[in-house]
Amino acid sequence: MTLATPHLPTVSAQTLAAVELALRIPKAELHIHIEGSLEPELIFALAQRNGVALPYPSVEALRTAYAFTDLQSFLDIYYAGASVLLHEADFFDMAWAYFLRAQADHVVHTEIFFDPQTHTARGVPMGAVISGLQRACEQARVQLGISSHLILCFLRHLSEEDAIATLEAALPHMGSFIGVGLDSSEVGHPPEKFDRVFARCRELGLRVVAHAGEEGPPDYIWQALDGLKAERIDHGVRCLEDPALVARLAADRVPLTVCPLSNLKLCVVRDLAEHPMKRLLDAGLCATVNSDDPAYFGGYMNANFEQTVRGLNLTQDDVIQLARNSFEASFVNDEQRQKWIENLERTVQLGKALGA
Ligand code: ADE
Ligand code: ZN
């Protein structure tokens, strides 16, 4: 077996079997910030191509700076890294590099966040951002067989007026993204700050997701559900502090796009052995595994699966449930969803028949 993360502690045969299964089954990724897939090597290559000066002398020095204490300490470096993106081709190259990683991890469908305000504030046209990303999505469909949707995220540390102006700038590209999300610094920027712009997005027929309950309190998850009418909650791990909220999420089967390695690197949890994923599954929630910002947090989808399975001794049934949840939570039509779930089941059965 090829492990996604070498040199991990020894675990039971049952856990190893669950890891092996997790690494080979088809899955969907629903929480990936494309700017968070920029590897240090590509940051340096794009900086050179575009004549952008970086505040780090080398790839190694940049990587050494990836020692985060909380969300904000990460976001400061993440926005600095994104400053090398200027042209349509840069957005294409970034997304294409992500798709190649996704394919290696058996990701068959992905819903990709992008942060236009990070780029338009530097004078990059909205069209360059969206067209570069869309071109990579199309090439991934044709050459890799991976389907994808784009989700435009508003930066919550900026004003609602800025979000409204961003939506207006994106209107000519409406057919290119399926929905909107809310990301960046959570605490102090509750979802209710964006109630009106999200209402407008819903009127336009856009799907709605929001980061909530990563560092922020359970009340932010309630606001995302009842104010923004979010159909999925990104992260949402702090819901476990509020039993009534867990009951609501379970009753309505609102998916949570959970990001275990992100939670570890941003000190939301001290150790993956303490990660809430198993408790979320046991509470009957539609929890999924995702990579968030894989270039910064130490791994793509399979690394997230592998380290979560090992940390929590998840079973093969847990792994199958997580992959099934990823398809259930995706914004595809029911026919496509059913095909993927059947394909997942066939892949699991094939492994059993071969004695895996
Ligand atoms: N932007 C990129 N990654 C993020 C995260 N984990 N939380 C909020 N905003 C983000
Ligand atoms: Zn995120």
Short mmCIF file of C-alpha atoms and ligand atoms in Angstrom, two decimals:
data_model
loop_
_atom_site.label_atom_id
_atom_site.label_comp_id
_atom_site.label_asym_id
_atom_site.label_seq_id
_atom_site.Cartn_x
_atom_site.Cartn_y
_atom_site.Cartn_z
CA MET A 1 0.00 0.00 0.00
CA THR A 2 1.24 3.51 -0.80
CA LEU A 3 0.51 5.73 2.17
CA ALA A 4 -0.52 9.35 1.67
CA THR A 5 1.62 10.34 4.65
CA PRO A 6 4.77 8.31 5.36
CA HIS A 7 6.28 7.76 8.85
CA LEU A 8 3.07 7.62 10.87
CA PRO A 9 2.77 5.63 14.13
CA THR A 10 1.81 1.95 13.94
CA VAL A 11 -1.92 1.21 14.16
CA SER A 12 -4.13 -1.90 14.26
CA ALA A 13 -4.77 -4.07 11.19
CA GLN A 14 -8.39 -2.87 11.24
CA THR A 15 -7.32 0.78 11.10
CA LEU A 16 -4.80 0.01 8.34
CA ALA A 17 -7.56 -1.66 6.32
CA ALA A 18 -9.69 1.49 6.75
CA VAL A 19 -6.76 3.65 5.58
CA GLU A 20 -6.24 1.44 2.54
CA LEU A 21 -9.92 1.73 1.67
CA ALA A 22 -9.95 5.52 2.17
CA LEU A 23 -7.01 6.00 -0.18
CA ARG A 24 -8.52 4.11 -3.11
CA ILE A 25 -12.23 4.96 -3.13
CA PRO A 26 -13.78 7.74 -5.24
CA LYS A 27 -14.71 10.86 -3.32
CA ALA A 28 -15.84 14.48 -3.70
CA GLU A 29 -14.04 17.49 -2.26
CA LEU A 30 -16.37 20.33 -1.25
CA HIS A 31 -14.14 22.67 0.75
CA ILE A 32 -10.97 23.74 -1.03
CA HIS A 33 -9.85 27.36 -1.33
CA ILE A 34 -8.03 27.36 -4.64
CA GLU A 35 -5.65 30.06 -3.40
CA GLY A 36 -4.82 27.66 -0.56
CA SER A 37 -3.56 25.09 -3.07
CA LEU A 38 -0.68 27.36 -4.15
CA GLU A 39 2.43 25.38 -3.26
CA PRO A 40 5.53 27.43 -2.26
CA GLU A 41 7.34 26.33 -5.45
CA LEU A 42 4.50 27.69 -7.61
CA ILE A 43 4.36 30.91 -5.55
CA PHE A 44 8.04 31.48 -6.33
CA ALA A 45 7.68 30.53 -10.01
CA LEU A 46 4.73 32.93 -10.45
CA ALA A 47 6.53 35.70 -8.51
CA GLN A 48 9.43 35.40 -10.94
CA ARG A 49 7.18 35.24 -14.02
CA ASN A 50 5.25 38.33 -12.89
CA GLY A 51 8.10 40.34 -11.34
CA VAL A 52 6.47 40.32 -7.89
CA ALA A 53 8.80 40.74 -4.88
CA LEU A 54 8.14 38.30 -2.01
CA PRO A 55 9.05 39.02 1.62
CA TYR A 56 10.78 35.58 1.82
CA PRO A 57 14.22 34.81 0.33
CA SER A 58 13.47 31.18 -0.63
CA VAL A 59 10.91 28.38 -0.88
CA GLU A 60 12.36 26.90 2.32
CA ALA A 61 12.08 30.20 4.21
CA LEU A 62 8.46 30.53 3.13
CA ARG A 63 7.66 26.98 4.19
CA THR A 64 9.32 27.59 7.56
CA ALA A 65 6.86 30.47 8.10
CA TYR A 66 3.98 27.96 7.96
CA ALA A 67 3.76 27.63 11.76
CA PHE A 68 0.32 28.94 12.58
CA THR A 69 -1.22 29.70 15.96
CA ASP A 70 -4.75 30.49 14.79
CA LEU A 71 -6.80 31.35 11.69
CA GLN A 72 -5.55 34.95 11.43
CA SER A 73 -1.88 33.97 11.61
CA PHE A 74 -2.53 31.73 8.58
CA LEU A 75 -4.63 34.24 6.64
CA ASP A 76 -1.83 36.86 6.80
CA ILE A 77 0.53 34.48 4.95
CA TYR A 78 -2.20 33.12 2.66
CA TYR A 79 -3.05 36.61 1.33
CA ALA A 80 0.67 37.38 0.86
CA GLY A 81 1.04 34.15 -1.18
CA ALA A 82 -1.93 35.08 -3.39
CA SER A 83 -0.26 38.39 -4.32
CA VAL A 84 1.68 36.60 -7.11
CA LEU A 85 -1.57 35.91 -9.04
CA LEU A 86 -2.01 38.59 -11.71
CA HIS A 87 -3.04 37.08 -15.04
CA GLU A 88 -5.60 34.61 -16.40
CA ALA A 89 -2.83 32.05 -16.96
CA ASP A 90 -1.77 32.26 -13.29
CA PHE A 91 -5.26 31.24 -12.15
CA PHE A 92 -5.29 28.45 -14.72
CA ASP A 93 -1.88 27.13 -13.62
CA MET A 94 -2.86 27.19 -9.95
CA ALA A 95 -6.13 25.33 -10.53
CA TRP A 96 -4.57 22.82 -12.92
CA ALA A 97 -1.92 21.91 -10.32
CA TYR A 98 -4.75 21.30 -7.84
CA PHE A 99 -6.66 19.09 -10.27
CA LEU A 100 -3.60 16.87 -10.80
CA ARG A 101 -3.34 16.37 -7.02
CA ALA A 102 -7.07 15.72 -6.79
CA GLN A 103 -6.91 13.05 -9.48
CA ALA A 104 -4.09 11.25 -7.65
CA ASP A 105 -6.36 11.06 -4.58
CA HIS A 106 -9.36 9.67 -6.56
CA VAL A 107 -11.37 12.88 -6.26
CA VAL A 108 -14.02 12.63 -9.00
CA HIS A 109 -15.88 15.86 -8.22
CA THR A 110 -14.83 19.09 -6.54
CA GLU A 111 -16.52 22.36 -5.56
CA ILE A 112 -13.84 25.02 -5.50
CA PHE A 113 -13.89 28.27 -3.51
CA PHE A 114 -12.22 31.37 -4.87
CA ASP A 115 -11.75 34.78 -3.21
CA PRO A 116 -12.15 37.45 -5.95
CA GLN A 117 -11.74 40.40 -3.56
CA THR A 118 -8.18 39.28 -2.81
CA HIS A 119 -7.40 39.86 -6.48
CA THR A 120 -9.70 42.68 -7.62
CA ALA A 121 -8.36 44.84 -4.74
CA ARG A 122 -4.94 44.57 -6.48
CA GLY A 123 -6.38 45.59 -9.85
CA VAL A 124 -6.80 42.08 -11.29
CA PRO A 125 -9.96 41.97 -13.44
CA MET A 126 -12.76 39.67 -12.24
CA GLY A 127 -12.81 38.17 -15.75
CA ALA A 128 -9.16 37.07 -15.53
CA VAL A 129 -9.80 35.27 -12.24
CA ILE A 130 -12.95 33.46 -13.34
CA SER A 131 -11.84 32.66 -16.87
CA GLY A 132 -8.50 31.14 -15.74
CA LEU A 133 -10.25 28.96 -13.16
CA GLN A 134 -12.99 27.94 -15.54
CA ARG A 135 -10.53 26.96 -18.25
CA ALA A 136 -8.79 24.63 -15.78
CA CYS A 137 -12.18 23.17 -14.73
CA GLU A 138 -13.01 22.44 -18.36
CA GLN A 139 -9.61 20.85 -19.04
CA ALA A 140 -9.99 18.73 -15.88
CA ARG A 141 -13.38 17.51 -17.11
CA VAL A 142 -12.02 16.57 -20.54
CA GLN A 143 -8.55 15.26 -19.67
CA LEU A 144 -8.96 13.94 -16.11
CA GLY A 145 -12.66 13.07 -15.93
CA ILE A 146 -13.09 15.30 -12.86
CA SER A 147 -16.24 17.43 -12.70
CA SER A 148 -16.26 20.68 -10.75
CA HIS A 149 -18.18 23.78 -9.73
CA LEU A 150 -16.83 27.18 -8.69
CA ILE A 151 -18.11 28.96 -5.55
CA LEU A 152 -17.39 32.68 -5.17
CA CYS A 153 -16.54 33.56 -1.56
CA PHE A 154 -17.02 36.96 0.05
CA LEU A 155 -14.33 38.02 2.51
CA ARG A 156 -16.12 38.60 5.81
CA HIS A 157 -13.48 40.98 7.22
CA LEU A 158 -14.52 43.44 4.47
CA SER A 159 -17.81 45.39 4.42
CA GLU A 160 -21.16 44.28 3.09
CA GLU A 161 -20.91 47.13 0.54
CA ASP A 162 -17.69 45.59 -0.77
CA ALA A 163 -19.44 42.21 -1.05
CA ILE A 164 -22.32 43.82 -2.98
CA ALA A 165 -19.87 45.53 -5.37
CA THR A 166 -18.11 42.17 -5.85
CA LEU A 167 -21.39 40.45 -6.69
CA GLU A 168 -22.13 43.18 -9.25
CA ALA A 169 -18.70 42.77 -10.84
CA ALA A 170 -19.35 39.02 -11.07
CA LEU A 171 -22.80 39.34 -12.66
CA PRO A 172 -21.45 39.14 -16.26
CA HIS A 173 -19.92 35.75 -15.30
CA MET A 174 -23.01 34.33 -13.57
CA GLY A 175 -23.00 31.11 -15.59
CA SER A 176 -19.45 30.34 -14.43
CA PHE A 177 -20.08 29.83 -10.71
CA ILE A 178 -22.75 27.83 -8.98
CA GLY A 179 -22.90 29.56 -5.63
CA VAL A 180 -21.48 31.88 -3.02
CA GLY A 181 -19.70 31.37 0.29
CA LEU A 182 -18.33 33.38 3.19
CA ASP A 183 -14.75 33.05 4.42
CA SER A 184 -11.74 34.82 6.03
CA SER A 185 -11.48 36.05 9.66
CA GLU A 186 -14.50 34.63 11.46
CA VAL A 187 -14.57 36.01 15.00
CA GLY A 188 -16.02 39.53 15.07
CA HIS A 189 -17.59 39.11 11.60
CA PRO A 190 -20.87 37.23 12.16
CA PRO A 191 -22.88 35.94 9.21
CA GLU A 192 -25.69 38.45 9.91
CA LYS A 193 -23.36 41.19 8.57
CA PHE A 194 -24.07 39.70 5.10
CA ASP A 195 -27.80 38.91 5.32
CA ARG A 196 -28.80 41.30 2.50
CA VAL A 197 -26.14 40.33 -0.04
CA PHE A 198 -26.88 36.64 0.50
CA ALA A 199 -30.63 37.32 0.03
CA ARG A 200 -29.77 38.91 -3.33
CA CYS A 201 -27.61 35.90 -4.26
CA ARG A 202 -30.48 33.53 -3.48
CA GLU A 203 -32.82 35.61 -5.66
CA LEU A 204 -30.28 35.18 -8.46
CA GLY A 205 -30.55 31.41 -8.06
CA LEU A 206 -27.12 30.90 -6.53
CA ARG A 207 -26.43 28.10 -4.04
CA VAL A 208 -25.35 29.25 -0.59
CA VAL A 209 -22.68 27.97 1.82
CA ALA A 210 -20.83 29.71 4.66
CA HIS A 211 -17.86 29.15 6.96
CA ALA A 212 -19.19 29.07 10.52
CA GLY A 213 -18.18 27.44 13.78
CA GLU A 214 -14.50 27.02 12.85
CA GLU A 215 -13.28 29.49 15.51
CA GLY A 216 -16.60 31.32 15.92
CA PRO A 217 -19.37 30.26 18.36
CA PRO A 218 -22.38 28.02 17.63
CA ASP A 219 -24.49 31.18 17.31
CA TYR A 220 -22.68 31.94 14.04
CA ILE A 221 -23.87 28.56 12.70
CA TRP A 222 -27.46 29.42 13.66
CA GLN A 223 -27.05 32.76 11.85
CA ALA A 224 -25.66 31.06 8.76
CA LEU A 225 -28.63 28.66 8.70
CA ASP A 226 -31.46 31.06 9.54
CA GLY A 227 -30.11 34.38 8.18
CA LEU A 228 -28.03 33.40 5.15
CA LYS A 229 -30.05 30.17 4.54
CA ALA A 230 -26.78 28.29 4.06
CA GLU A 231 -27.27 24.84 2.53
CA ARG A 232 -23.93 23.59 3.86
CA ILE A 233 -21.78 24.75 6.75
CA ASP A 234 -18.04 24.93 6.14
CA HIS A 235 -16.20 23.55 9.20
CA GLY A 236 -19.05 23.78 11.75
CA VAL A 237 -17.11 21.72 14.30
CA ARG A 238 -18.17 23.96 17.20
CA CYS A 239 -21.80 22.84 16.71
CA LEU A 240 -21.05 20.10 19.24
CA GLU A 241 -21.19 22.74 21.99
CA ASP A 242 -24.95 23.19 21.35
CA PRO A 243 -27.15 20.05 21.45
CA ALA A 244 -30.16 21.88 19.93
CA LEU A 245 -27.97 22.91 16.99
CA VAL A 246 -26.72 19.34 16.50
CA ALA A 247 -30.36 18.18 16.49
CA ARG A 248 -31.24 20.81 13.85
CA LEU A 249 -28.27 19.92 11.62
CA ALA A 250 -29.09 16.21 11.91
CA ALA A 251 -32.84 16.64 11.31
CA ASP A 252 -32.28 18.78 8.19
CA ARG A 253 -29.21 16.80 7.11
CA VAL A 254 -27.24 19.99 6.65
CA PRO A 255 -23.77 18.86 5.57
CA LEU A 256 -20.62 19.99 7.37
CA THR A 257 -17.49 20.29 5.23
CA VAL A 258 -14.92 19.43 7.88
CA CYS A 259 -11.17 19.93 7.36
CA PRO A 260 -9.17 17.84 9.86
CA LEU A 261 -5.59 18.87 8.95
CA SER A 262 -6.68 22.52 8.83
CA ASN A 263 -8.15 22.17 12.34
CA LEU A 264 -4.87 20.66 13.51
CA LYS A 265 -2.61 23.28 11.88
CA LEU A 266 -4.78 26.21 13.04
CA CYS A 267 -4.91 24.85 16.61
CA VAL A 268 -8.68 24.25 16.61
CA VAL A 269 -7.70 20.80 17.97
CA ARG A 270 -4.44 19.83 19.73
CA ASP A 271 -4.24 16.36 18.23
CA LEU A 272 -6.18 14.42 15.58
CA ALA A 273 -6.97 11.86 18.30
CA GLU A 274 -9.16 14.63 19.78
CA HIS A 275 -10.74 15.63 16.48
CA PRO A 276 -14.57 15.82 16.59
CA MET A 277 -15.08 13.91 13.30
CA LYS A 278 -16.09 10.65 14.99
CA ARG A 279 -18.48 12.48 17.35
CA LEU A 280 -20.05 14.28 14.37
CA LEU A 281 -20.61 10.97 12.57
CA ASP A 282 -21.95 9.32 15.71
CA ALA A 283 -24.41 12.23 16.12
CA GLY A 284 -25.81 11.32 12.69
CA LEU A 285 -24.49 14.41 10.92
CA CYS A 286 -23.58 14.52 7.24
CA ALA A 287 -19.89 15.27 7.89
CA THR A 288 -17.36 15.20 5.05
CA VAL A 289 -13.55 15.27 4.80
CA ASN A 290 -11.88 18.13 2.91
CA SER A 291 -8.46 19.77 2.62
CA ASP A 292 -9.31 23.53 3.00
CA ASP A 293 -5.85 24.96 2.11
CA PRO A 294 -3.79 21.87 1.33
CA ALA A 295 -0.54 23.63 0.38
CA TYR A 296 -0.45 25.26 3.82
CA PHE A 297 -1.85 22.52 6.06
CA GLY A 298 0.25 19.53 5.09
CA GLY A 299 -1.92 17.53 2.76
CA TYR A 300 -4.57 17.02 0.12
CA MET A 301 -7.63 14.78 0.37
CA ASN A 302 -5.96 11.43 0.94
CA ALA A 303 -3.60 12.83 3.57
CA ASN A 304 -6.65 14.23 5.38
CA PHE A 305 -8.43 10.89 5.17
CA GLU A 306 -5.40 8.89 6.21
CA GLN A 307 -4.43 10.98 9.21
CA THR A 308 -8.04 11.25 10.43
CA VAL A 309 -8.60 7.49 10.14
CA ARG A 310 -5.36 6.82 12.03
CA GLY A 311 -5.93 9.51 14.67
CA LEU A 312 -9.45 8.35 15.50
CA ASN A 313 -9.17 4.65 14.56
CA LEU A 314 -12.06 5.08 12.14
CA THR A 315 -13.54 1.90 10.66
CA GLN A 316 -14.12 0.92 7.04
CA ASP A 317 -17.82 1.70 7.58
CA ASP A 318 -16.91 5.22 8.79
CA VAL A 319 -14.77 5.73 5.67
CA ILE A 320 -17.56 4.59 3.36
CA GLN A 321 -20.01 6.87 5.19
CA LEU A 322 -17.65 9.85 4.75
CA ALA A 323 -17.26 9.23 1.02
CA ARG A 324 -21.00 8.69 0.60
CA ASN A 325 -21.65 11.93 2.54
CA SER A 326 -19.36 13.82 0.14
CA PHE A 327 -21.59 12.85 -2.79
CA GLU A 328 -24.81 13.44 -0.83
CA ALA A 329 -23.58 16.95 0.11
CA SER A 330 -22.47 17.96 -3.40
CA PHE A 331 -24.42 20.37 -5.62
CA VAL A 332 -24.91 17.90 -8.47
CA ASN A 333 -28.18 16.54 -9.80
CA ASP A 334 -29.66 13.42 -8.26
CA GLU A 335 -28.92 11.26 -11.29
CA GLN A 336 -25.19 12.06 -11.16
CA ARG A 337 -25.18 11.66 -7.37
CA GLN A 338 -26.71 8.20 -7.69
CA LYS A 339 -24.12 7.17 -10.29
CA TRP A 340 -21.25 8.17 -8.00
CA ILE A 341 -22.73 6.39 -4.99
CA GLU A 342 -23.16 3.22 -7.07
CA ASN A 343 -19.59 3.57 -8.32
CA LEU A 344 -18.40 3.97 -4.73
CA GLU A 345 -20.25 0.80 -3.73
CA ARG A 346 -18.80 -1.12 -6.70
CA THR A 347 -15.27 -0.01 -5.78
CA VAL A 348 -15.77 -1.14 -2.17
CA GLN A 349 -17.14 -4.53 -3.29
CA LEU A 350 -14.32 -5.03 -5.80
CA GLY A 351 -11.78 -4.52 -3.02
CA LYS A 352 -13.57 -7.10 -0.86
CA ALA A 353 -13.64 -9.61 -3.73
CA LEU A 354 -9.88 -9.12 -4.20
CA GLY A 355 -9.33 -9.64 -0.46
CA ALA A 356 -8.34 -6.05 0.36
N1 ADE B 1 -9.80 31.20 3.77
C1 ADE B 1 -8.96 30.21 3.44
N2 ADE B 1 -8.96 29.27 4.38
C2 ADE B 1 -9.86 29.64 5.33
C3 ADE B 1 -10.32 29.06 6.53
N3 ADE B 1 -9.86 27.90 6.99
N4 ADE B 1 -11.23 29.74 7.25
C4 ADE B 1 -11.69 30.92 6.82
N5 ADE B 1 -11.29 31.49 5.68
C5 ADE B 1 -10.38 30.86 4.94
ZN ZN B 2 -12.16 27.11 4.43
#
